[in-house]
Amino acid sequence: MTEALLDDAGDELAASTSDASLRRTEARSAAIEREIAADPSKFRIMTGDRPTGALHIGHYFGSLANRVRLQDAGVETIILIADYQVITDRDGTGPIRERALGMVADYLAIGIDPARSTIYAHSAVPSLNQLLLPFLSLVTDAELRRNPTVKAELEATGDRPMSGLLLTYPVHQAADILFCKANLVPVGKDQLPHLEQTRVVARRFDERYGRANPAEPVFPQAEALLSKAPTVLGLDGTKMSKTKGNVIEIGMDADTTARLIKKAVTDSDRHITYDPANRPEVSNLLMLAALCTDGDPVAIADEIGDGGGGGLKRVVTEAVNSFFAPIRARRAELSADPGYLLSVLREGNARANAIGEATLDEVRQAMGMVY
Ligand code: TRP
């Protein structure tokens, strides 16, 4: 093993969230958008979610809506229900089957079309998981320990010790992306270190085992597609998270939504203004109304004027409930037929298995493990 191969990607990983790097990624994302408009067939998208709870409207505006847009633009889209990733930082899988099928219902309800897009689960695709073995030999523990996302997630779990799976999950995520040779991953900036790790793993694999012709690497260099969507915070103005109870789920009914928005945190100034720096909670609610009505948060604030928190909440409730009404109606229909949801997932799993087997064959070939 040459030292050089495993040298110093820790710095690249740490740098992937620096301001300069972020600006480069943003500029590249804009260029990729133009390439997609010109020829969507050049790209294969892979992205996913952990089934740790129901998908919520933060997920919707932050990433799910963008997936539907890309699918509809003609880009092949592969969506992972990352069930093995659930146990990186918790004991047990929870009501995993119900959550996975609930996510299938969410995806279909918002417009993911199972005829064009593939929805699959980690645990159903052995070839993907097997890639973890050669990939783990291509990274060092120091590099993994310096991964900013692993660090952040370790901190978020309080005094839990780091599990081997939490430490290595960026490599597993590289396998998620590379098993299907995806070249585009729509993500938020917190996931950029994983993308960098994925590129490092792909590059090292090809340096070590690659084909005679380096112009035909086994694995592509996947790129991040940063979404322009603003982050929607929870109803208390902090990050939307199920454990904080500040979440509006995509599948919630209108009354529950209204009740939750009524309890949302605002402030004592009755004159409503859009001022994210000084009035984060009020501004977050205005942004949510704007996203749901395709409007402008400043104009919505002007309309509410001196209506206070009550007036603001009425506007937000109406906006969220009208926007999600058709999605929720479709979701309710889909949920009434769990057999159908299961058949969509099984079909996606079968497609993912075929893709993964083909990639694993190439990997075995490259490594000389052909028996
Ligand atoms: N880590 C991602 C999250 O927490 C989910 C995920 C798993 C993912 N594998 C992926 C995202 C591959 C993009 C590509 O949301």
Short mmCIF file of C-alpha atoms and ligand atoms in Angstrom, two decimals:
data_model
loop_
_atom_site.label_atom_id
_atom_site.label_comp_id
_atom_site.label_asym_id
_atom_site.label_seq_id
_atom_site.Cartn_x
_atom_site.Cartn_y
_atom_site.Cartn_z
CA MET A 1 0.00 0.00 0.00
CA THR A 2 1.49 3.33 -0.96
CA GLU A 3 1.35 6.05 1.63
CA ALA A 4 0.50 8.65 -0.96
CA LEU A 5 -2.76 7.01 -1.84
CA LEU A 6 -4.17 7.41 1.65
CA ASP A 7 -2.59 10.75 2.39
CA ASP A 8 -4.27 13.88 3.69
CA ALA A 9 -7.80 13.87 2.28
CA GLY A 10 -8.84 14.93 5.79
CA ASP A 11 -7.95 18.48 4.84
CA GLU A 12 -9.96 18.31 1.65
CA LEU A 13 -12.91 17.01 3.65
CA ALA A 14 -12.61 19.72 6.28
CA ALA A 15 -12.26 22.34 3.53
CA SER A 16 -15.39 21.18 1.71
CA THR A 17 -17.52 23.41 3.94
CA SER A 18 -15.24 26.46 3.83
CA ASP A 19 -16.62 29.69 2.36
CA ALA A 20 -14.40 29.55 -0.71
CA SER A 21 -15.29 25.95 -1.42
CA LEU A 22 -18.97 26.68 -0.87
CA ARG A 23 -18.87 29.51 -3.39
CA ARG A 24 -17.19 27.22 -5.92
CA THR A 25 -19.82 24.55 -5.35
CA GLU A 26 -22.59 27.14 -5.76
CA ALA A 27 -21.12 28.40 -9.02
CA ARG A 28 -20.71 24.83 -10.26
CA SER A 29 -24.33 24.06 -9.27
CA ALA A 30 -25.54 26.94 -11.42
CA ALA A 31 -23.52 25.63 -14.38
CA ILE A 32 -24.90 22.10 -13.83
CA GLU A 33 -28.45 23.50 -13.92
CA ARG A 34 -27.71 24.89 -17.38
CA GLU A 35 -26.27 21.54 -18.47
CA ILE A 36 -29.39 19.77 -17.23
CA ALA A 37 -31.59 22.13 -19.22
CA ALA A 38 -29.52 21.39 -22.33
CA ASP A 39 -29.23 17.60 -21.88
CA PRO A 40 -30.74 15.89 -18.83
CA SER A 41 -29.61 12.45 -20.04
CA LYS A 42 -26.01 13.22 -19.03
CA PHE A 43 -26.94 12.92 -15.38
CA ARG A 44 -28.02 10.26 -12.93
CA ILE A 45 -29.18 11.57 -9.59
CA MET A 46 -28.93 9.69 -6.34
CA THR A 47 -30.19 10.99 -3.04
CA GLY A 48 -32.07 9.77 -0.03
CA ASP A 49 -33.45 10.14 3.46
CA ARG A 50 -33.11 8.30 6.73
CA PRO A 51 -36.35 6.73 7.90
CA THR A 52 -36.07 8.06 11.45
CA GLY A 53 -39.49 9.77 11.38
CA ALA A 54 -42.07 11.15 8.99
CA LEU A 55 -40.95 13.51 6.23
CA HIS A 56 -41.92 17.09 6.99
CA ILE A 57 -42.42 20.35 5.16
CA GLY A 58 -38.80 21.33 5.88
CA HIS A 59 -37.76 18.27 3.85
CA TYR A 60 -40.29 19.20 1.21
CA PHE A 61 -39.07 22.74 0.56
CA GLY A 62 -35.43 21.92 1.29
CA SER A 63 -34.99 18.92 -0.99
CA LEU A 64 -38.04 16.87 -2.00
CA ALA A 65 -39.56 19.51 -4.30
CA ASN A 66 -36.21 19.84 -6.03
CA ARG A 67 -36.09 16.09 -6.71
CA VAL A 68 -39.47 16.23 -8.40
CA ARG A 69 -38.32 19.19 -10.47
CA LEU A 70 -35.20 17.31 -11.61
CA GLN A 71 -37.16 14.15 -12.34
CA ASP A 72 -39.62 16.18 -14.40
CA ALA A 73 -36.72 17.85 -16.22
CA GLY A 74 -35.82 14.36 -17.44
CA VAL A 75 -32.94 13.39 -15.14
CA GLU A 76 -32.89 9.75 -14.06
CA THR A 77 -33.56 9.82 -10.32
CA ILE A 78 -32.74 7.16 -7.73
CA ILE A 79 -34.02 7.64 -4.20
CA LEU A 80 -32.72 5.75 -1.19
CA ILE A 81 -34.61 4.97 1.98
CA ALA A 82 -31.41 4.82 4.05
CA ASP A 83 -32.56 2.25 6.59
CA TYR A 84 -29.11 1.08 7.70
CA GLN A 85 -28.21 4.70 8.38
CA VAL A 86 -30.90 4.82 11.08
CA ILE A 87 -28.71 2.74 13.39
CA THR A 88 -25.60 4.92 13.05
CA ASP A 89 -26.56 6.85 16.15
CA ARG A 90 -29.45 5.07 17.84
CA ASP A 91 -30.35 1.75 19.39
CA GLY A 92 -32.70 -0.20 17.22
CA THR A 93 -34.60 0.53 14.07
CA GLY A 94 -37.92 1.76 15.51
CA PRO A 95 -41.13 1.24 13.51
CA ILE A 96 -38.98 1.01 10.41
CA ARG A 97 -41.39 -0.77 8.06
CA GLU A 98 -44.18 1.70 8.74
CA ARG A 99 -41.77 4.62 8.28
CA ALA A 100 -40.31 3.26 5.06
CA LEU A 101 -43.76 2.74 3.55
CA GLY A 102 -44.82 6.17 4.84
CA MET A 103 -41.86 7.65 2.98
CA VAL A 104 -42.86 5.85 -0.21
CA ALA A 105 -46.33 7.40 0.22
CA ASP A 106 -44.77 10.85 0.74
CA TYR A 107 -42.55 10.52 -2.34
CA LEU A 108 -45.39 9.42 -4.59
CA ALA A 109 -47.80 12.02 -3.18
CA ILE A 110 -45.44 14.90 -3.96
CA GLY A 111 -44.93 13.70 -7.53
CA ILE A 112 -42.13 11.14 -7.66
CA ASP A 113 -43.22 8.83 -10.47
CA PRO A 114 -42.24 5.18 -9.89
CA ALA A 115 -42.30 4.55 -13.63
CA ARG A 116 -39.43 7.01 -14.11
CA SER A 117 -37.71 7.05 -10.72
CA THR A 118 -36.36 4.26 -8.53
CA ILE A 119 -37.10 4.08 -4.81
CA TYR A 120 -35.14 1.45 -2.87
CA ALA A 121 -33.90 0.59 0.63
CA HIS A 122 -30.33 -0.14 1.79
CA SER A 123 -31.20 -3.39 3.45
CA ALA A 124 -32.65 -4.84 0.24
CA VAL A 125 -29.51 -4.35 -1.86
CA PRO A 126 -26.63 -6.61 -0.72
CA SER A 127 -24.32 -5.56 -3.57
CA LEU A 128 -24.40 -1.94 -2.39
CA ASN A 129 -23.43 -2.95 1.13
CA GLN A 130 -20.65 -5.21 -0.11
CA LEU A 131 -18.94 -2.22 -1.74
CA LEU A 132 -18.25 -1.03 1.78
CA LEU A 133 -15.51 -3.69 2.11
CA PRO A 134 -13.13 -2.50 -0.60
CA PHE A 135 -14.08 1.12 0.08
CA LEU A 136 -13.13 0.90 3.76
CA SER A 137 -9.63 -0.13 2.74
CA LEU A 138 -9.31 3.17 0.89
CA VAL A 139 -9.84 5.52 3.84
CA THR A 140 -8.04 6.14 7.11
CA ASP A 141 -9.58 6.42 10.53
CA ALA A 142 -7.98 9.90 10.94
CA GLU A 143 -9.78 11.09 7.82
CA LEU A 144 -13.09 9.77 9.10
CA ARG A 145 -12.61 11.30 12.54
CA ARG A 146 -11.98 14.69 10.93
CA ASN A 147 -15.12 14.53 8.75
CA PRO A 148 -17.11 17.60 9.89
CA THR A 149 -20.46 15.83 9.44
CA VAL A 150 -19.41 12.83 11.52
CA LYS A 151 -18.13 15.23 14.20
CA ALA A 152 -21.39 17.20 14.20
CA GLU A 153 -23.48 14.05 14.43
CA LEU A 154 -21.36 12.64 17.23
CA GLU A 155 -21.84 15.87 19.16
CA ALA A 156 -25.59 15.80 18.53
CA THR A 157 -25.83 12.36 20.14
CA GLY A 158 -24.64 13.72 23.50
CA ASP A 159 -22.46 11.36 25.50
CA ARG A 160 -22.94 8.32 23.30
CA PRO A 161 -19.69 6.74 22.26
CA MET A 162 -18.90 6.75 18.53
CA SER A 163 -20.06 3.51 16.95
CA GLY A 164 -18.06 1.90 14.18
CA LEU A 165 -20.99 2.50 11.87
CA LEU A 166 -21.23 6.21 12.71
CA LEU A 167 -17.51 6.59 12.07
CA THR A 168 -17.68 4.83 8.72
CA TYR A 169 -21.07 5.94 7.49
CA PRO A 170 -19.61 8.48 5.04
CA VAL A 171 -18.01 5.51 3.29
CA HIS A 172 -21.34 3.71 3.30
CA GLN A 173 -22.84 6.83 1.80
CA ALA A 174 -20.12 6.74 -0.86
CA ALA A 175 -21.35 3.22 -1.63
CA ASP A 176 -24.93 4.56 -1.90
CA ILE A 177 -23.79 6.99 -4.53
CA LEU A 178 -21.26 4.81 -6.36
CA PHE A 179 -23.20 1.53 -6.50
CA CYS A 180 -25.33 3.15 -9.20
CA LYS A 181 -22.55 5.37 -10.58
CA ALA A 182 -24.56 8.49 -9.87
CA ASN A 183 -22.82 11.65 -11.02
CA LEU A 184 -25.09 14.18 -9.35
CA VAL A 185 -26.24 14.39 -5.73
CA PRO A 186 -28.68 17.13 -4.73
CA VAL A 187 -27.82 17.93 -1.13
CA GLY A 188 -27.75 20.61 1.52
CA LYS A 189 -24.38 22.00 2.51
CA ASP A 190 -24.15 19.84 5.64
CA GLN A 191 -23.69 16.85 3.34
CA LEU A 192 -20.81 18.29 1.30
CA PRO A 193 -18.08 16.41 3.22
CA HIS A 194 -19.78 13.15 2.20
CA LEU A 195 -19.59 14.17 -1.42
CA GLU A 196 -15.92 14.97 -1.04
CA GLN A 197 -15.37 11.61 0.65
CA THR A 198 -17.23 9.90 -2.19
CA ARG A 199 -14.98 11.54 -4.78
CA VAL A 200 -11.90 10.56 -2.78
CA VAL A 201 -13.03 6.93 -2.54
CA ALA A 202 -13.84 6.77 -6.26
CA ARG A 203 -10.51 8.31 -7.22
CA ARG A 204 -8.51 6.00 -4.94
CA PHE A 205 -10.36 2.93 -6.15
CA ASP A 206 -9.47 3.76 -9.73
CA GLU A 207 -5.89 4.67 -8.82
CA ARG A 208 -5.43 1.32 -7.17
CA TYR A 209 -7.55 -1.03 -9.27
CA GLY A 210 -8.63 0.98 -12.27
CA ARG A 211 -8.69 -0.16 -15.84
CA ALA A 212 -5.77 0.02 -18.25
CA ASN A 213 -7.40 3.00 -19.89
CA PRO A 214 -7.68 5.74 -17.24
CA ALA A 215 -10.17 7.53 -19.46
CA GLU A 216 -12.62 4.78 -18.48
CA PRO A 217 -12.71 4.88 -14.69
CA VAL A 218 -14.86 2.33 -12.87
CA PHE A 219 -16.46 5.13 -10.86
CA PRO A 220 -17.49 8.66 -11.85
CA GLN A 221 -16.65 11.77 -9.82
CA ALA A 222 -20.03 12.65 -8.34
CA GLU A 223 -20.88 16.31 -7.96
CA ALA A 224 -23.09 18.10 -5.46
CA LEU A 225 -26.07 20.06 -6.67
CA LEU A 226 -26.75 22.63 -3.98
CA SER A 227 -30.35 23.66 -3.70
CA LYS A 228 -31.20 27.36 -3.68
CA ALA A 229 -34.13 26.75 -1.36
CA PRO A 230 -34.08 28.68 1.90
CA THR A 231 -34.06 26.57 5.05
CA VAL A 232 -37.47 26.32 6.68
CA LEU A 233 -37.06 26.27 10.44
CA GLY A 234 -39.36 24.63 12.95
CA LEU A 235 -42.29 26.38 14.61
CA ASP A 236 -40.04 27.59 17.42
CA GLY A 237 -37.53 29.15 15.02
CA THR A 238 -34.93 26.40 15.53
CA LYS A 239 -33.98 23.56 13.16
CA MET A 240 -37.01 21.47 12.26
CA SER A 241 -36.63 18.18 14.04
CA LYS A 242 -39.10 15.57 15.11
CA THR A 243 -37.56 15.20 18.56
CA LYS A 244 -38.20 18.90 19.27
CA GLY A 245 -41.89 18.62 18.35
CA ASN A 246 -41.61 21.69 16.10
CA VAL A 247 -42.41 19.88 12.87
CA ILE A 248 -45.31 19.95 10.41
CA GLU A 249 -45.37 16.59 8.67
CA ILE A 250 -46.28 16.41 5.00
CA GLY A 251 -49.00 13.91 5.86
CA MET A 252 -50.55 15.79 8.80
CA ASP A 253 -54.19 16.84 8.57
CA ALA A 254 -55.32 20.46 8.29
CA ASP A 255 -56.61 20.70 11.89
CA THR A 256 -53.40 19.38 13.42
CA THR A 257 -51.45 21.78 11.22
CA ALA A 258 -53.61 24.70 12.39
CA ARG A 259 -53.20 23.69 16.04
CA LEU A 260 -49.40 23.49 15.70
CA ILE A 261 -49.10 26.82 13.90
CA LYS A 262 -51.24 28.43 16.62
CA LYS A 263 -48.58 27.39 19.14
CA ALA A 264 -45.70 28.67 16.99
CA VAL A 265 -43.31 31.12 18.63
CA THR A 266 -43.61 34.77 17.48
CA ASP A 267 -42.68 38.00 19.29
CA SER A 268 -44.45 40.89 20.99
CA ASP A 269 -44.24 43.45 18.14
CA ARG A 270 -47.69 43.53 16.54
CA HIS A 271 -46.35 45.14 13.39
CA ILE A 272 -45.25 42.24 11.18
CA THR A 273 -42.01 42.71 9.24
CA TYR A 274 -39.70 40.37 7.37
CA ASP A 275 -36.42 40.69 9.27
CA PRO A 276 -34.61 37.33 9.50
CA ALA A 277 -31.69 38.69 11.55
CA ASN A 278 -33.75 40.32 14.31
CA ARG A 279 -37.07 38.46 14.09
CA PRO A 280 -36.13 34.88 13.12
CA GLU A 281 -39.36 33.20 14.24
CA VAL A 282 -41.71 35.71 12.56
CA SER A 283 -39.56 35.74 9.42
CA ASN A 284 -39.50 31.96 9.23
CA LEU A 285 -43.31 31.88 9.30
CA LEU A 286 -43.44 34.56 6.59
CA MET A 287 -40.99 32.56 4.46
CA LEU A 288 -43.13 29.45 4.90
CA ALA A 289 -46.23 31.35 3.72
CA ALA A 290 -44.22 32.73 0.79
CA LEU A 291 -43.01 29.28 -0.27
CA CYS A 292 -46.54 27.89 -0.11
CA THR A 293 -48.06 30.72 -2.14
CA ASP A 294 -45.10 31.36 -4.44
CA GLY A 295 -45.08 34.84 -2.97
CA ASP A 296 -42.68 37.28 -1.42
CA PRO A 297 -42.23 37.35 2.39
CA VAL A 298 -41.87 41.15 2.46
CA ALA A 299 -45.13 41.65 0.56
CA ILE A 300 -46.92 39.16 2.82
CA ALA A 301 -45.63 41.03 5.89
CA ASP A 302 -46.93 44.31 4.44
CA GLU A 303 -50.35 42.81 3.92
CA ILE A 304 -50.54 41.55 7.49
CA GLY A 305 -49.34 44.95 8.75
CA ASP A 306 -50.45 45.44 12.35
CA GLY A 307 -52.27 42.11 12.44
CA GLY A 308 -49.83 40.71 15.01
CA GLY A 309 -48.91 37.09 15.65
CA GLY A 310 -52.55 36.05 15.32
CA GLY A 311 -52.91 37.60 11.88
CA LEU A 312 -49.62 36.10 10.77
CA LYS A 313 -50.61 32.62 11.93
CA ARG A 314 -53.96 32.80 10.13
CA VAL A 315 -52.15 33.62 6.87
CA VAL A 316 -49.55 30.87 7.38
CA THR A 317 -52.13 28.23 8.28
CA GLU A 318 -54.22 29.04 5.22
CA ALA A 319 -51.12 28.99 2.99
CA VAL A 320 -49.74 25.68 4.30
CA ASN A 321 -53.08 23.90 4.32
CA SER A 322 -54.06 25.02 0.81
CA PHE A 323 -50.68 24.17 -0.64
CA PHE A 324 -50.52 20.71 0.90
CA ALA A 325 -54.23 19.83 0.48
CA PRO A 326 -53.85 18.04 -2.88
CA ILE A 327 -50.62 16.30 -1.76
CA ARG A 328 -52.31 15.17 1.44
CA ALA A 329 -55.36 13.90 -0.43
CA ARG A 330 -53.12 11.80 -2.71
CA ARG A 331 -51.13 10.60 0.27
CA ALA A 332 -54.29 9.47 2.06
CA GLU A 333 -55.38 7.49 -1.00
CA LEU A 334 -51.95 5.88 -1.33
CA SER A 335 -51.76 5.02 2.37
CA ALA A 336 -55.05 3.19 2.10
CA ASP A 337 -53.30 0.70 -0.17
CA PRO A 338 -50.14 -0.51 1.60
CA GLY A 339 -49.90 -3.40 -0.86
CA TYR A 340 -49.34 -0.92 -3.65
CA LEU A 341 -46.70 1.02 -1.67
CA LEU A 342 -44.89 -2.25 -0.97
CA SER A 343 -45.00 -3.21 -4.64
CA VAL A 344 -43.42 0.13 -5.61
CA LEU A 345 -40.62 -0.41 -3.10
CA ARG A 346 -40.08 -4.01 -4.19
CA GLU A 347 -39.87 -3.01 -7.81
CA GLY A 348 -37.38 -0.27 -6.91
CA ASN A 349 -35.35 -2.75 -4.87
CA ALA A 350 -35.25 -5.15 -7.81
CA ARG A 351 -34.01 -2.40 -10.13
CA ALA A 352 -31.40 -1.28 -7.59
CA ASN A 353 -30.23 -4.89 -7.20
CA ALA A 354 -29.72 -5.25 -10.94
CA ILE A 355 -27.74 -1.99 -11.05
CA GLY A 356 -25.70 -2.93 -7.96
CA GLU A 357 -24.88 -6.44 -9.19
CA ALA A 358 -23.55 -5.02 -12.45
CA THR A 359 -21.33 -2.53 -10.57
CA LEU A 360 -20.11 -5.18 -8.14
CA ASP A 361 -19.17 -7.37 -11.09
CA GLU A 362 -17.00 -4.58 -12.45
CA VAL A 363 -15.44 -4.10 -9.02
CA ARG A 364 -14.61 -7.81 -8.69
CA GLN A 365 -13.20 -7.74 -12.20
CA ALA A 366 -11.02 -4.72 -11.41
CA MET A 367 -9.78 -6.40 -8.22
CA GLY A 368 -9.10 -9.70 -9.95
CA MET A 369 -11.67 -11.57 -7.86
CA VAL A 370 -13.17 -13.47 -10.73
CA TYR A 371 -13.84 -17.11 -9.93
N1 TRP B 1 -27.24 11.22 5.04
C1 TRP B 1 -28.44 11.68 4.37
C2 TRP B 1 -29.29 12.40 5.40
O1 TRP B 1 -29.08 12.27 6.59
C3 TRP B 1 -29.24 10.55 3.75
C4 TRP B 1 -28.46 9.79 2.73
C5 TRP B 1 -28.02 8.51 2.83
C6 TRP B 1 -28.02 10.27 1.45
N2 TRP B 1 -27.35 8.14 1.74
C7 TRP B 1 -27.33 9.17 0.84
C8 TRP B 1 -28.14 11.49 0.75
C9 TRP B 1 -26.73 9.31 -0.39
C10 TRP B 1 -27.55 11.61 -0.50
C11 TRP B 1 -26.85 10.53 -1.07
O2 TRP B 1 -30.20 13.09 5.03
#
